[in-house]
Amino acid sequence: TPISSETVNMEVQFTSQAPLGVWDHLHDEACEEASILMAHSWANNFVLNPAVGEAEFKKMVAWQIANFGFFESTTAEQTAKMAREIYGLKIDLLRDPTAEEIKQEIDKGNLVIMGMAGKLLGNPHFRPPGPIYHMLVIKGYNGTGFLVNDPGTRHGANFFYTYDTIMQATHDWAGSEESLYTSPAVALVVSKD
C-alpha cells in the first residue's frame, strides 16, 4: 500500500523551554512545562511570548515542588496532574500507543504530548548527547513522520521526526536513565472539549 502523502499540521504556538535563552538547571529541565504551556495556549487561544513563558514555567515549577517535592523529569501521569490542576486542561492518558493511534488522535483534533528518551531523538540542535528524558508536542504528521513542537531547542517549531525515530524514542519516565529505555510509552492526549 502506498504511504499517504497527506499532511496534517495543527497550528500550535511554539516556545522553547528556555524562552529567554537562559539554559540553567530550571530551563534544562523545563520540557514538560513548555509542552504543557504550548497545549494550554492552543486549547485556550492565547498568545505565547517569552515573558509569559518564563512566568508560567516558574509557576509550574513552584506547584510541582509543593506537590511532588521536585520538578525535574515528571512522568506522564504527574505531568497530566499538573496540567489539569493548574490549567484545567482536558487530558487522557493513552498507554503504549502505536503511530497509527497517535495519528488518529491528531485526526480527531487532539494534541499529543509524549515523553522521550531524548538521546534517541538524534536532534542536531540538542547539546550533545541530548537530554536523558525529554517531552515534546506532536501536532501533525505526513507520509514519513510526525510534525512536532520540540521545546528542547529554539529551532523546535514544526520540527520533523520520522515515525521510526519517535516510536523508538518514546518512553515514559521511570526514575532513571537505565529504566527509561524499557519503560512503555504513555501519551498525554489533550483535547479542547
Coordinates of N, CA, C and O in Angstrom, one line a residue:
T1 N 0.9 -1.2 0.0 CA 0.0 0.0 0.0 C 0.9 1.2 0.0 O 1.8 1.3 0.8
P2 N 0.6 2.2 -0.9 CA 1.4 3.4 -0.9 C 1.2 4.2 0.4 O 0.1 4.3 0.9
I3 N 2.2 4.9 0.9 CA 2.1 5.7 2.1 C 1.4 7.0 1.7 O 1.7 7.6 0.6
S4 N 0.4 7.4 2.4 CA -0.3 8.6 2.1 C 0.6 9.8 2.2 O 1.4 9.9 3.1
S5 N 0.5 10.7 1.2 CA 1.3 11.9 1.2 C 0.6 13.1 1.9 O 1.1 14.2 1.9
E6 N -0.6 12.8 2.5 CA -1.3 13.8 3.1 C -0.5 14.4 4.3 O 0.2 13.7 5.0
T7 N -0.6 15.7 4.5 CA 0.0 16.4 5.6 C -1.1 17.0 6.5 O -2.0 17.7 6.0
V8 N -1.0 16.7 7.8 CA -1.9 17.3 8.8 C -1.0 18.0 9.7 O 0.0 17.4 10.2
N9 N -1.2 19.3 10.0 CA -0.3 20.0 10.8 C -1.1 21.1 11.6 O -1.5 22.1 11.0
M10 N -1.5 20.9 12.8 CA -2.2 21.8 13.6 C -1.4 23.0 13.9 O -0.2 22.9 14.1
E11 N -2.1 24.2 14.0 CA -1.4 25.4 14.4 C -1.3 25.4 15.9 O -2.3 25.6 16.6
V12 N -0.1 25.3 16.4 CA 0.2 25.4 17.8 C 1.4 26.3 18.0 O 2.5 26.1 17.4
Q13 N 1.2 27.3 18.9 CA 2.3 28.3 19.1 C 3.4 27.6 19.8 O 3.3 26.6 20.5
F14 N 4.6 28.0 19.5 CA 5.8 27.4 20.0 C 6.5 28.2 21.1 O 6.6 29.5 21.0
T15 N 7.1 27.5 22.1 CA 8.0 28.1 23.0 C 9.1 27.1 23.2 O 8.8 25.9 23.3
S16 N 10.3 27.6 23.3 CA 11.4 26.7 23.8 C 11.3 26.6 25.3 O 10.6 27.4 25.9
Q17 N 12.0 25.6 25.9 CA 11.9 25.5 27.3 C 12.8 26.6 28.0 O 12.8 26.7 29.2
A18 N 13.5 27.3 27.2 CA 14.3 28.5 27.7 C 13.9 29.7 26.9 O 14.7 30.2 26.0
P19 N 12.7 30.2 27.1 CA 12.2 31.3 26.3 C 13.0 32.6 26.3 O 13.0 33.3 25.3
L20 N 13.8 32.8 27.3 CA 14.7 34.0 27.3 C 16.1 33.6 27.0 O 17.0 34.4 27.1
G21 N 16.3 32.4 26.5 CA 17.7 32.0 26.1 C 18.6 31.6 27.2 O 19.8 31.4 27.0
V22 N 18.1 31.5 28.4 CA 18.9 31.1 29.6 C 18.8 29.6 29.8 O 17.7 29.2 30.2
W23 N 19.9 28.8 29.6 CA 19.8 27.4 29.8 C 20.4 27.0 31.1 O 21.5 26.4 31.2
D24 N 19.8 27.4 32.2 CA 20.2 27.0 33.6 C 19.5 25.7 34.0 O 18.8 25.1 33.2
H25 N 19.7 25.3 35.2 CA 19.1 24.0 35.7 C 17.6 24.0 35.5 O 17.0 23.0 34.9
L26 N 16.9 25.0 35.9 CA 15.4 25.1 35.7 C 15.0 24.9 34.2 O 14.2 24.0 33.9
H27 N 15.7 25.6 33.3 CA 15.3 25.5 31.9 C 15.8 24.3 31.2 O 15.1 23.8 30.3
D28 N 16.9 23.7 31.7 CA 17.3 22.4 31.1 C 16.3 21.3 31.4 O 16.2 20.4 30.7
E29 N 15.5 21.6 32.5 CA 14.5 20.6 32.9 C 13.1 20.9 32.6 O 12.2 20.3 33.1
A30 N 12.9 22.0 31.8 CA 11.5 22.5 31.6 C 10.8 22.1 30.4 O 9.8 22.7 29.9
C31 N 11.1 20.9 29.8 CA 10.4 20.4 28.6 C 9.0 20.1 28.9 O 8.1 20.3 28.1
E32 N 8.7 19.5 30.1 CA 7.3 19.2 30.4 C 6.5 20.5 30.5 O 5.4 20.6 30.0
E33 N 7.1 21.4 31.2 CA 6.4 22.7 31.4 C 6.1 23.4 30.1 O 5.0 23.9 29.8
A34 N 7.1 23.4 29.2 CA 7.0 24.0 27.9 C 5.9 23.3 27.0 O 5.1 24.0 26.4
S35 N 5.9 22.0 27.1 CA 4.9 21.2 26.3 C 3.5 21.5 26.8 O 2.6 21.7 26.0
I36 N 3.3 21.6 28.2 CA 2.0 21.9 28.7 C 1.6 23.3 28.4 O 0.4 23.5 28.0
L37 N 2.5 24.2 28.4 CA 2.2 25.6 28.1 C 1.8 25.8 26.7 O 0.8 26.5 26.4
M38 N 2.4 25.1 25.8 CA 2.0 25.1 24.3 C 0.6 24.6 24.2 O -0.2 25.1 23.5
A39 N 0.3 23.5 24.9 CA -1.0 22.9 24.8 C -2.1 23.8 25.4 O -3.2 24.0 24.9
H40 N -1.7 24.4 26.5 CA -2.6 25.4 27.2 C -2.9 26.6 26.3 O -4.1 27.0 26.1
S41 N -1.9 27.1 25.6 CA -2.2 28.3 24.7 C -3.0 27.8 23.5 O -3.9 28.6 23.1
W42 N -2.8 26.6 23.0 CA -3.6 26.1 21.9 C -5.1 25.9 22.4 O -6.0 26.3 21.6
A43 N -5.3 25.3 23.5 CA -6.6 25.0 24.0 C -7.4 26.2 24.3 O -8.6 26.3 24.2
N44 N -6.7 27.3 24.8 CA -7.4 28.4 25.3 C -7.1 29.7 24.5 O -7.4 30.8 24.9
N45 N -6.4 29.5 23.3 CA -6.3 30.6 22.4 C -5.7 31.9 22.9 O -6.3 32.9 22.8
F46 N -4.5 31.8 23.5 CA -3.9 33.0 23.9 C -2.4 33.0 23.4 O -1.9 32.0 23.0
V47 N -1.9 34.2 23.3 CA -0.6 34.4 22.7 C 0.5 34.1 23.6 O 0.5 34.6 24.8
L48 N 1.5 33.3 23.1 CA 2.7 33.0 23.9 C 3.8 33.9 23.5 O 4.0 34.2 22.4
N49 N 4.4 34.4 24.6 CA 5.6 35.2 24.3 C 6.7 34.8 25.4 O 6.3 34.2 26.3
P50 N 7.9 35.2 25.2 CA 8.9 34.8 26.2 C 8.6 35.2 27.6 O 8.9 34.4 28.5
A51 N 8.1 36.4 27.9 CA 7.8 36.8 29.3 C 6.7 35.9 29.9 O 6.8 35.5 31.0
V52 N 5.7 35.6 29.1 CA 4.6 34.7 29.5 C 5.2 33.3 29.8 O 4.9 32.7 30.9
G53 N 6.0 32.8 28.9 CA 6.6 31.5 29.1 C 7.4 31.4 30.4 O 7.2 30.5 31.2
E54 N 8.2 32.4 30.6 CA 9.1 32.4 31.8 C 8.2 32.4 33.1 O 8.5 31.7 34.0
A55 N 7.2 33.3 33.1 CA 6.4 33.4 34.3 C 5.6 32.1 34.6 O 5.5 31.6 35.7
E56 N 5.1 31.5 33.5 CA 4.3 30.2 33.6 C 5.2 29.1 34.0 O 4.8 28.2 34.8
F57 N 6.4 29.0 33.5 CA 7.3 27.9 33.9 C 7.6 28.0 35.4 O 7.6 27.0 36.1
K58 N 7.8 29.2 35.9 CA 8.1 29.4 37.3 C 6.9 29.0 38.2 O 7.1 28.4 39.2
K59 N 5.7 29.3 37.7 CA 4.5 28.9 38.4 C 4.4 27.4 38.4 O 4.1 26.8 39.5
M60 N 4.6 26.7 37.3 CA 4.5 25.3 37.3 C 5.6 24.6 38.1 O 5.3 23.6 38.8
V61 N 6.8 25.1 38.1 CA 7.9 24.6 38.9 C 7.5 24.7 40.4 O 7.7 23.7 41.2
A62 N 7.0 25.8 40.8 CA 6.6 26.0 42.2 C 5.5 25.1 42.6 O 5.6 24.5 43.7
W63 N 4.6 24.9 41.7 CA 3.5 23.9 42.0 C 4.0 22.5 42.2 O 3.6 21.8 43.1
Q64 N 4.9 22.1 41.3 CA 5.5 20.7 41.4 C 6.3 20.5 42.7 O 6.2 19.5 43.3
I65 N 7.1 21.5 43.0 CA 7.9 21.4 44.2 C 6.9 21.3 45.4 O 7.2 20.5 46.3
A66 N 5.9 22.1 45.5 CA 4.9 22.0 46.6 C 4.1 20.6 46.6 O 3.8 20.1 47.6
N67 N 3.9 20.1 45.4 CA 3.0 18.9 45.3 C 3.8 17.6 45.2 O 3.4 16.5 45.6
F68 N 5.0 17.6 44.5 CA 5.8 16.4 44.3 C 7.1 16.4 45.1 O 7.7 15.4 45.2
G69 N 7.5 17.6 45.5 CA 8.8 17.7 46.1 C 10.0 17.9 45.1 O 11.2 18.0 45.5
F70 N 9.7 18.0 43.9 CA 10.7 18.1 42.8 C 10.0 18.6 41.5 O 8.8 18.5 41.5
F71 N 10.8 19.0 40.5 CA 10.1 19.4 39.3 C 10.8 18.7 38.1 O 10.3 18.7 37.0
E72 N 12.0 18.1 38.3 CA 12.7 17.5 37.2 C 12.1 16.2 36.8 O 11.6 15.4 37.6
S73 N 12.1 15.9 35.5 CA 11.7 14.6 35.0 C 10.4 14.1 35.6 O 10.5 13.2 36.5
T74 N 9.3 14.5 35.2 CA 8.0 14.0 35.7 C 7.4 13.0 34.7 O 7.6 13.2 33.5
T75 N 6.7 12.0 35.3 CA 6.0 11.0 34.4 C 4.9 11.6 33.7 O 4.4 12.7 34.0
A76 N 4.3 10.9 32.7 CA 3.1 11.3 32.0 C 2.0 11.6 33.0 O 1.3 12.6 32.9
E77 N 1.8 10.7 34.0 CA 0.8 10.9 34.9 C 0.9 12.1 35.8 O 0.0 12.9 36.0
Q78 N 2.2 12.4 36.3 CA 2.4 13.6 37.1 C 2.3 14.8 36.2 O 1.7 15.8 36.7
T79 N 2.7 14.8 35.0 CA 2.6 16.0 34.1 C 1.1 16.3 33.8 O 0.7 17.4 33.8
A80 N 0.3 15.2 33.6 CA -1.1 15.4 33.4 C -1.8 16.0 34.6 O -2.6 16.9 34.5
K81 N -1.4 15.5 35.8 CA -2.0 16.0 37.0 C -1.7 17.5 37.1 O -2.6 18.3 37.4
M82 N -0.5 17.9 36.9 CA -0.1 19.3 37.0 C -0.9 20.1 36.0 O -1.5 21.2 36.3
A83 N -1.0 19.7 34.7 CA -1.8 20.4 33.7 C -3.2 20.5 34.0 O -3.9 21.6 33.7
R84 N -3.8 19.5 34.6 CA -5.2 19.5 34.9 C -5.5 20.5 36.1 O -6.4 21.3 36.1
E85 N -4.6 20.4 37.1 CA -4.8 21.2 38.3 C -4.5 22.7 38.1 O -5.2 23.6 38.6
I86 N -3.4 23.0 37.3 CA -3.1 24.4 37.1 C -3.9 25.1 36.1 O -4.4 26.2 36.2
Y87 N -4.1 24.4 34.9 CA -4.8 25.0 33.8 C -6.2 24.4 33.4 O -6.8 24.9 32.5
G88 N -6.6 23.3 34.1 CA -7.9 22.7 33.8 C -7.9 22.1 32.5 O -9.0 21.9 31.9
L89 N -6.7 21.7 32.0 CA -6.7 21.0 30.7 C -7.4 19.7 30.7 O -7.3 18.9 31.7
K90 N -8.0 19.3 29.6 CA -8.7 18.0 29.5 C -7.6 17.1 28.8 O -7.3 17.2 27.7
I91 N -7.2 16.1 29.7 CA -6.1 15.2 29.2 C -6.5 13.8 29.5 O -6.9 13.5 30.7
D92 N -6.4 12.9 28.5 CA -6.5 11.5 28.7 C -5.1 10.9 28.5 O -4.4 11.3 27.7
L93 N -4.8 9.8 29.2 CA -3.6 9.1 29.0 C -3.8 7.9 28.1 O -4.8 7.2 28.3
L94 N -3.0 7.7 27.1 CA -3.0 6.6 26.2 C -1.8 5.8 26.4 O -0.7 6.3 26.0
R95 N -1.9 4.6 26.9 CA -0.7 3.8 27.2 C -0.2 3.0 26.0 O -1.0 2.4 25.3
D96 N 1.1 3.0 25.8 CA 1.7 2.3 24.7 C 1.1 2.5 23.3 O 0.7 1.5 22.7
P97 N 0.9 3.7 22.9 CA 0.2 3.9 21.6 C 1.0 3.6 20.4 O 2.3 3.6 20.5
T98 N 0.4 3.1 19.3 CA 1.1 2.9 18.1 C 1.1 4.3 17.3 O 0.4 5.2 17.7
A99 N 1.9 4.3 16.3 CA 2.0 5.5 15.5 C 0.6 5.8 14.9 O 0.2 7.0 14.8
E100 N -0.1 4.8 14.5 CA -1.4 4.9 13.9 C -2.4 5.5 14.9 O -3.2 6.4 14.6
E101 N -2.3 5.1 16.2 CA -3.2 5.6 17.2 C -2.9 7.1 17.5 O -3.8 7.9 17.7
I102 N -1.6 7.5 17.4 CA -1.2 8.9 17.6 C -1.8 9.7 16.5 O -2.4 10.8 16.7
K103 N -1.7 9.2 15.2 CA -2.3 9.9 14.1 C -3.8 10.0 14.2 O -4.3 11.1 13.9
Q104 N -4.4 9.0 14.7 CA -5.9 9.1 14.9 C -6.3 10.2 15.9 O -7.3 10.9 15.6
E105 N -5.5 10.3 16.9 CA -5.8 11.4 17.9 C -5.7 12.8 17.2 O -6.5 13.7 17.4
I106 N -4.6 12.9 16.4 CA -4.4 14.2 15.7 C -5.6 14.4 14.7 O -6.1 15.5 14.6
D107 N -6.0 13.4 14.0 CA -7.2 13.5 13.1 C -8.4 13.9 13.8 O -9.3 14.6 13.3
K108 N -8.5 13.5 15.1 CA -9.7 14.0 15.9 C -9.6 15.4 16.4 O -10.4 16.0 17.0
G109 N -8.4 16.0 16.1 CA -8.2 17.4 16.5 C -7.5 17.6 17.9 O -7.6 18.6 18.5
N110 N -6.9 16.5 18.4 CA -6.3 16.5 19.7 C -4.8 16.6 19.5 O -4.2 16.2 18.5
L111 N -4.1 17.3 20.5 CA -2.7 17.3 20.6 C -2.2 16.1 21.3 O -2.9 15.6 22.2
V112 N -1.0 15.6 21.1 CA -0.4 14.5 21.8 C 1.0 15.0 22.3 O 1.8 15.4 21.6
I113 N 1.1 14.8 23.6 CA 2.4 15.2 24.3 C 3.0 13.8 24.8 O 2.3 13.0 25.4
M114 N 4.3 13.6 24.5 CA 4.9 12.4 24.9 C 6.3 12.6 25.4 O 7.0 13.4 25.0
G115 N 6.6 11.7 26.4 CA 8.0 11.7 26.9 C 8.8 10.8 26.0 O 8.4 9.9 25.4
M116 N 10.1 11.2 26.0 CA 11.1 10.5 25.1 C 12.4 10.2 25.8 O 12.8 11.0 26.7
A117 N 13.1 9.2 25.3 CA 14.5 9.0 25.7 C 15.2 10.0 24.7 O 15.4 9.7 23.6
G118 N 15.5 11.1 25.3 CA 16.0 12.3 24.4 C 17.2 12.0 23.5 O 17.3 12.5 22.4
K119 N 18.1 11.2 24.0 CA 19.3 10.9 23.2 C 18.9 10.1 21.9 O 19.6 10.2 20.9
L120 N 17.8 9.3 22.0 CA 17.4 8.5 20.8 C 16.8 9.4 19.7 O 16.6 8.9 18.6
L121 N 16.5 10.6 20.0 CA 15.9 11.5 19.0 C 16.9 12.0 18.0 O 16.5 12.3 16.8
G122 N 18.1 12.1 18.4 CA 19.2 12.5 17.5 C 19.0 13.9 16.9 O 19.4 14.2 15.8
N123 N 18.4 14.8 17.7 CA 18.1 16.1 17.2 C 19.5 16.9 17.1 O 20.2 17.0 18.0
P124 N 19.8 17.4 15.8 CA 21.1 18.0 15.7 C 21.2 19.4 16.4 O 22.3 19.9 16.6
H125 N 20.1 19.9 16.9 CA 20.1 21.1 17.6 C 20.3 21.0 19.1 O 20.5 21.9 19.9
F126 N 20.2 19.7 19.6 CA 20.5 19.5 21.1 C 21.9 19.6 21.4 O 22.8 19.2 20.5
R127 N 22.2 20.0 22.6 CA 23.6 19.9 23.0 C 24.0 18.4 23.2 O 23.2 17.7 23.9
P128 N 25.0 17.9 22.6 CA 25.3 16.5 22.6 C 25.6 16.1 24.1 O 26.1 16.9 24.9
P129 N 25.1 14.9 24.5 CA 24.5 13.9 23.6 C 23.0 14.0 23.6 O 22.3 13.0 23.2
G130 N 22.4 15.1 24.0 CA 21.0 15.2 24.1 C 20.5 14.9 25.5 O 21.2 14.4 26.3
P131 N 19.2 15.3 25.8 CA 18.7 15.1 27.2 C 18.5 13.6 27.4 O 18.1 12.9 26.5
I132 N 18.6 13.2 28.7 CA 18.2 11.9 29.0 C 16.8 11.7 28.8 O 16.3 10.8 28.0
Y133 N 15.9 12.5 29.5 CA 14.5 12.4 29.3 C 14.0 13.7 28.7 O 14.5 14.8 29.1
H134 N 13.0 13.6 27.8 CA 12.6 14.8 27.1 C 11.1 14.7 26.8 O 10.6 13.5 26.7
M135 N 10.4 15.8 26.7 CA 9.0 15.8 26.4 C 8.7 16.8 25.3 O 9.3 17.8 25.2
L136 N 7.8 16.4 24.3 CA 7.5 17.3 23.2 C 6.0 17.1 22.8 O 5.3 16.3 23.3
V137 N 5.6 18.0 21.9 CA 4.2 18.1 21.5 C 4.1 17.6 20.0 O 4.8 18.1 19.1
I138 N 3.3 16.5 19.8 CA 3.1 16.0 18.5 C 1.8 16.7 18.0 O 0.8 16.5 18.5
K139 N 2.0 17.4 16.8 CA 0.8 18.2 16.4 C 0.4 17.9 14.9 O -0.5 18.6 14.4
G140 N 1.1 17.0 14.3 CA 0.8 16.7 12.9 C 1.6 15.5 12.4 O 2.4 14.9 13.1
Y141 N 1.4 15.2 11.1 CA 2.1 14.1 10.5 C 2.1 14.3 9.0 O 1.2 15.0 8.5
N142 N 3.0 13.6 8.3 CA 2.9 13.5 6.9 C 3.2 12.0 6.5 O 3.1 11.1 7.3
G143 N 3.5 11.8 5.2 CA 3.7 10.4 4.8 C 4.9 9.7 5.5 O 4.9 8.4 5.5
T144 N 5.8 10.4 6.0 CA 7.0 9.7 6.6 C 7.3 9.9 8.1 O 8.2 9.3 8.6
G145 N 6.5 10.9 8.7 CA 6.8 11.1 10.1 C 5.9 12.1 10.7 O 4.9 12.5 10.2
F146 N 6.3 12.5 12.0 CA 5.5 13.4 12.8 C 6.0 14.8 12.7 O 7.2 15.0 12.7
L147 N 5.1 15.8 12.8 CA 5.5 17.2 12.9 C 5.3 17.6 14.4 O 4.2 17.3 14.9
V148 N 6.3 18.1 15.0 CA 6.2 18.4 16.5 C 6.6 19.8 16.8 O 7.3 20.5 16.0
N149 N 6.3 20.2 18.0 CA 6.9 21.4 18.6 C 7.8 20.8 19.7 O 7.4 20.2 20.6
D150 N 9.1 20.9 19.4 CA 10.1 20.3 20.3 C 10.8 21.5 21.1 O 11.6 22.3 20.6
P151 N 10.4 21.6 22.4 CA 10.9 22.7 23.2 C 12.4 22.7 23.6 O 12.9 23.6 24.1
G152 N 13.1 21.6 23.2 CA 14.5 21.4 23.6 C 15.5 22.2 22.8 O 16.7 22.2 23.0
T153 N 14.9 23.0 21.8 CA 15.8 23.9 21.0 C 15.0 25.0 20.5 O 13.8 24.9 20.3
R154 N 15.6 26.2 20.3 CA 14.9 27.3 19.7 C 14.5 27.1 18.3 O 13.7 27.8 17.7
H155 N 15.0 26.0 17.7 CA 14.7 25.6 16.3 C 13.6 24.5 16.3 O 13.5 23.8 15.3
G156 N 12.8 24.4 17.4 CA 11.9 23.2 17.5 C 10.5 23.4 17.0 O 9.7 22.4 17.0
A157 N 10.2 24.6 16.5 CA 8.8 24.8 15.9 C 8.7 24.0 14.6 O 9.5 24.1 13.7
N158 N 7.6 23.2 14.5 CA 7.3 22.4 13.3 C 8.5 21.5 12.9 O 8.8 21.3 11.8
F159 N 9.1 21.0 13.9 CA 10.3 20.1 13.7 C 9.8 18.7 13.2 O 8.7 18.3 13.6
F160 N 10.5 18.1 12.4 CA 10.1 16.8 11.8 C 11.0 15.7 12.3 O 12.2 15.7 12.4
Y161 N 10.3 14.6 12.8 CA 11.0 13.3 13.2 C 10.3 12.2 12.4 O 9.0 12.2 12.3
T162 N 11.0 11.2 11.9 CA 10.4 10.1 11.3 C 9.6 9.3 12.3 O 9.8 9.4 13.5
Y163 N 8.6 8.5 11.7 CA 7.8 7.6 12.6 C 8.8 6.7 13.4 O 8.6 6.6 14.6
D164 N 9.8 6.1 12.8 CA 10.7 5.2 13.5 C 11.4 5.9 14.6 O 11.5 5.4 15.7
T165 N 11.9 7.1 14.4 CA 12.6 7.9 15.4 C 11.7 8.1 16.6 O 12.1 7.8 17.8
I166 N 10.5 8.6 16.4 CA 9.6 8.9 17.5 C 9.2 7.6 18.2 O 9.3 7.5 19.5
M167 N 8.8 6.5 17.5 CA 8.3 5.3 18.1 C 9.4 4.6 18.9 O 9.2 3.9 19.9
Q168 N 10.7 4.7 18.4 CA 11.8 4.1 19.2 C 12.2 4.9 20.4 O 12.6 4.3 21.4
A169 N 12.0 6.2 20.3 CA 12.5 7.1 21.4 C 11.4 7.2 22.5 O 11.7 7.6 23.6
T170 N 10.1 7.0 22.2 CA 9.1 7.3 23.2 C 9.0 6.3 24.3 O 8.8 5.1 24.1
H171 N 9.3 6.8 25.5 CA 9.3 6.1 26.8 C 8.8 7.0 27.9 O 9.2 8.2 27.9
D172 N 8.1 6.5 28.8 CA 7.7 7.4 30.0 C 8.8 7.3 31.0 O 9.5 6.3 31.1
W173 N 9.0 8.4 31.8 CA 10.0 8.4 32.8 C 9.7 7.4 33.8 O 8.6 7.2 34.3
A174 N 10.8 6.7 34.2 CA 10.6 5.6 35.2 C 11.6 5.7 36.3 O 11.9 4.7 37.1
G175 N 12.2 6.9 36.5 CA 13.1 7.1 37.7 C 14.5 7.1 37.4 O 15.3 7.7 38.2
S176 N 15.0 6.6 36.3 CA 16.4 6.6 36.0 C 16.6 6.4 34.5 O 15.8 5.9 33.8
E177 N 17.8 6.7 34.0 CA 18.1 6.5 32.6 C 18.1 5.1 32.2 O 17.6 4.7 31.2
E178 N 18.6 4.2 33.1 CA 18.6 2.8 32.8 C 17.2 2.2 32.6 O 16.9 1.5 31.7
S179 N 16.2 2.6 33.5 CA 14.9 2.1 33.4 C 14.1 2.8 32.3 O 13.1 2.2 31.8
L180 N 14.5 4.0 31.9 CA 13.8 4.7 30.8 C 13.7 3.9 29.5 O 12.6 3.9 28.9
Y181 N 14.8 3.2 29.1 CA 14.8 2.6 27.8 C 13.9 1.3 27.7 O 13.6 0.8 26.7
T182 N 13.4 0.8 28.9 CA 12.5 -0.3 28.9 C 11.1 0.1 29.3 O 10.2 -0.7 29.4
S183 N 10.9 1.4 29.7 CA 9.6 1.8 30.2 C 8.7 2.0 29.0 O 9.1 2.6 27.9
P184 N 7.4 1.6 29.1 CA 6.5 1.8 28.0 C 6.2 3.2 27.7 O 6.3 4.1 28.6
A185 N 5.7 3.5 26.6 CA 5.3 4.9 26.2 C 3.9 5.2 26.8 O 3.1 4.3 26.9
V186 N 3.7 6.5 27.2 CA 2.4 6.9 27.6 C 2.2 8.3 27.0 O 3.0 9.2 27.2
A187 N 1.1 8.4 26.2 CA 0.8 9.7 25.6 C -0.2 10.5 26.4 O -1.1 9.9 27.0
L188 N 0.0 11.8 26.5 CA -1.0 12.7 27.0 C -1.8 13.2 25.9 O -1.2 13.9 25.0
V189 N -3.1 12.9 25.8 CA -3.9 13.4 24.7 C -4.7 14.6 25.2 O -5.5 14.4 26.1
V190 N -4.4 15.7 24.6 CA -5.1 17.0 25.1 C -6.2 17.3 24.1 O -5.9 17.4 22.9
S191 N -7.4 17.5 24.6 CA -8.5 17.9 23.7 C -9.1 19.3 24.2 O -8.9 19.6 25.3
K192 N -9.7 19.9 23.2 CA -10.3 21.3 23.5 C -11.6 21.2 24.2 O -12.1 22.1 24.8
D193 N -12.3 20.0 24.0 CA -13.7 19.9 24.6 C -13.8 18.8 25.6 O -13.0 18.0 25.7

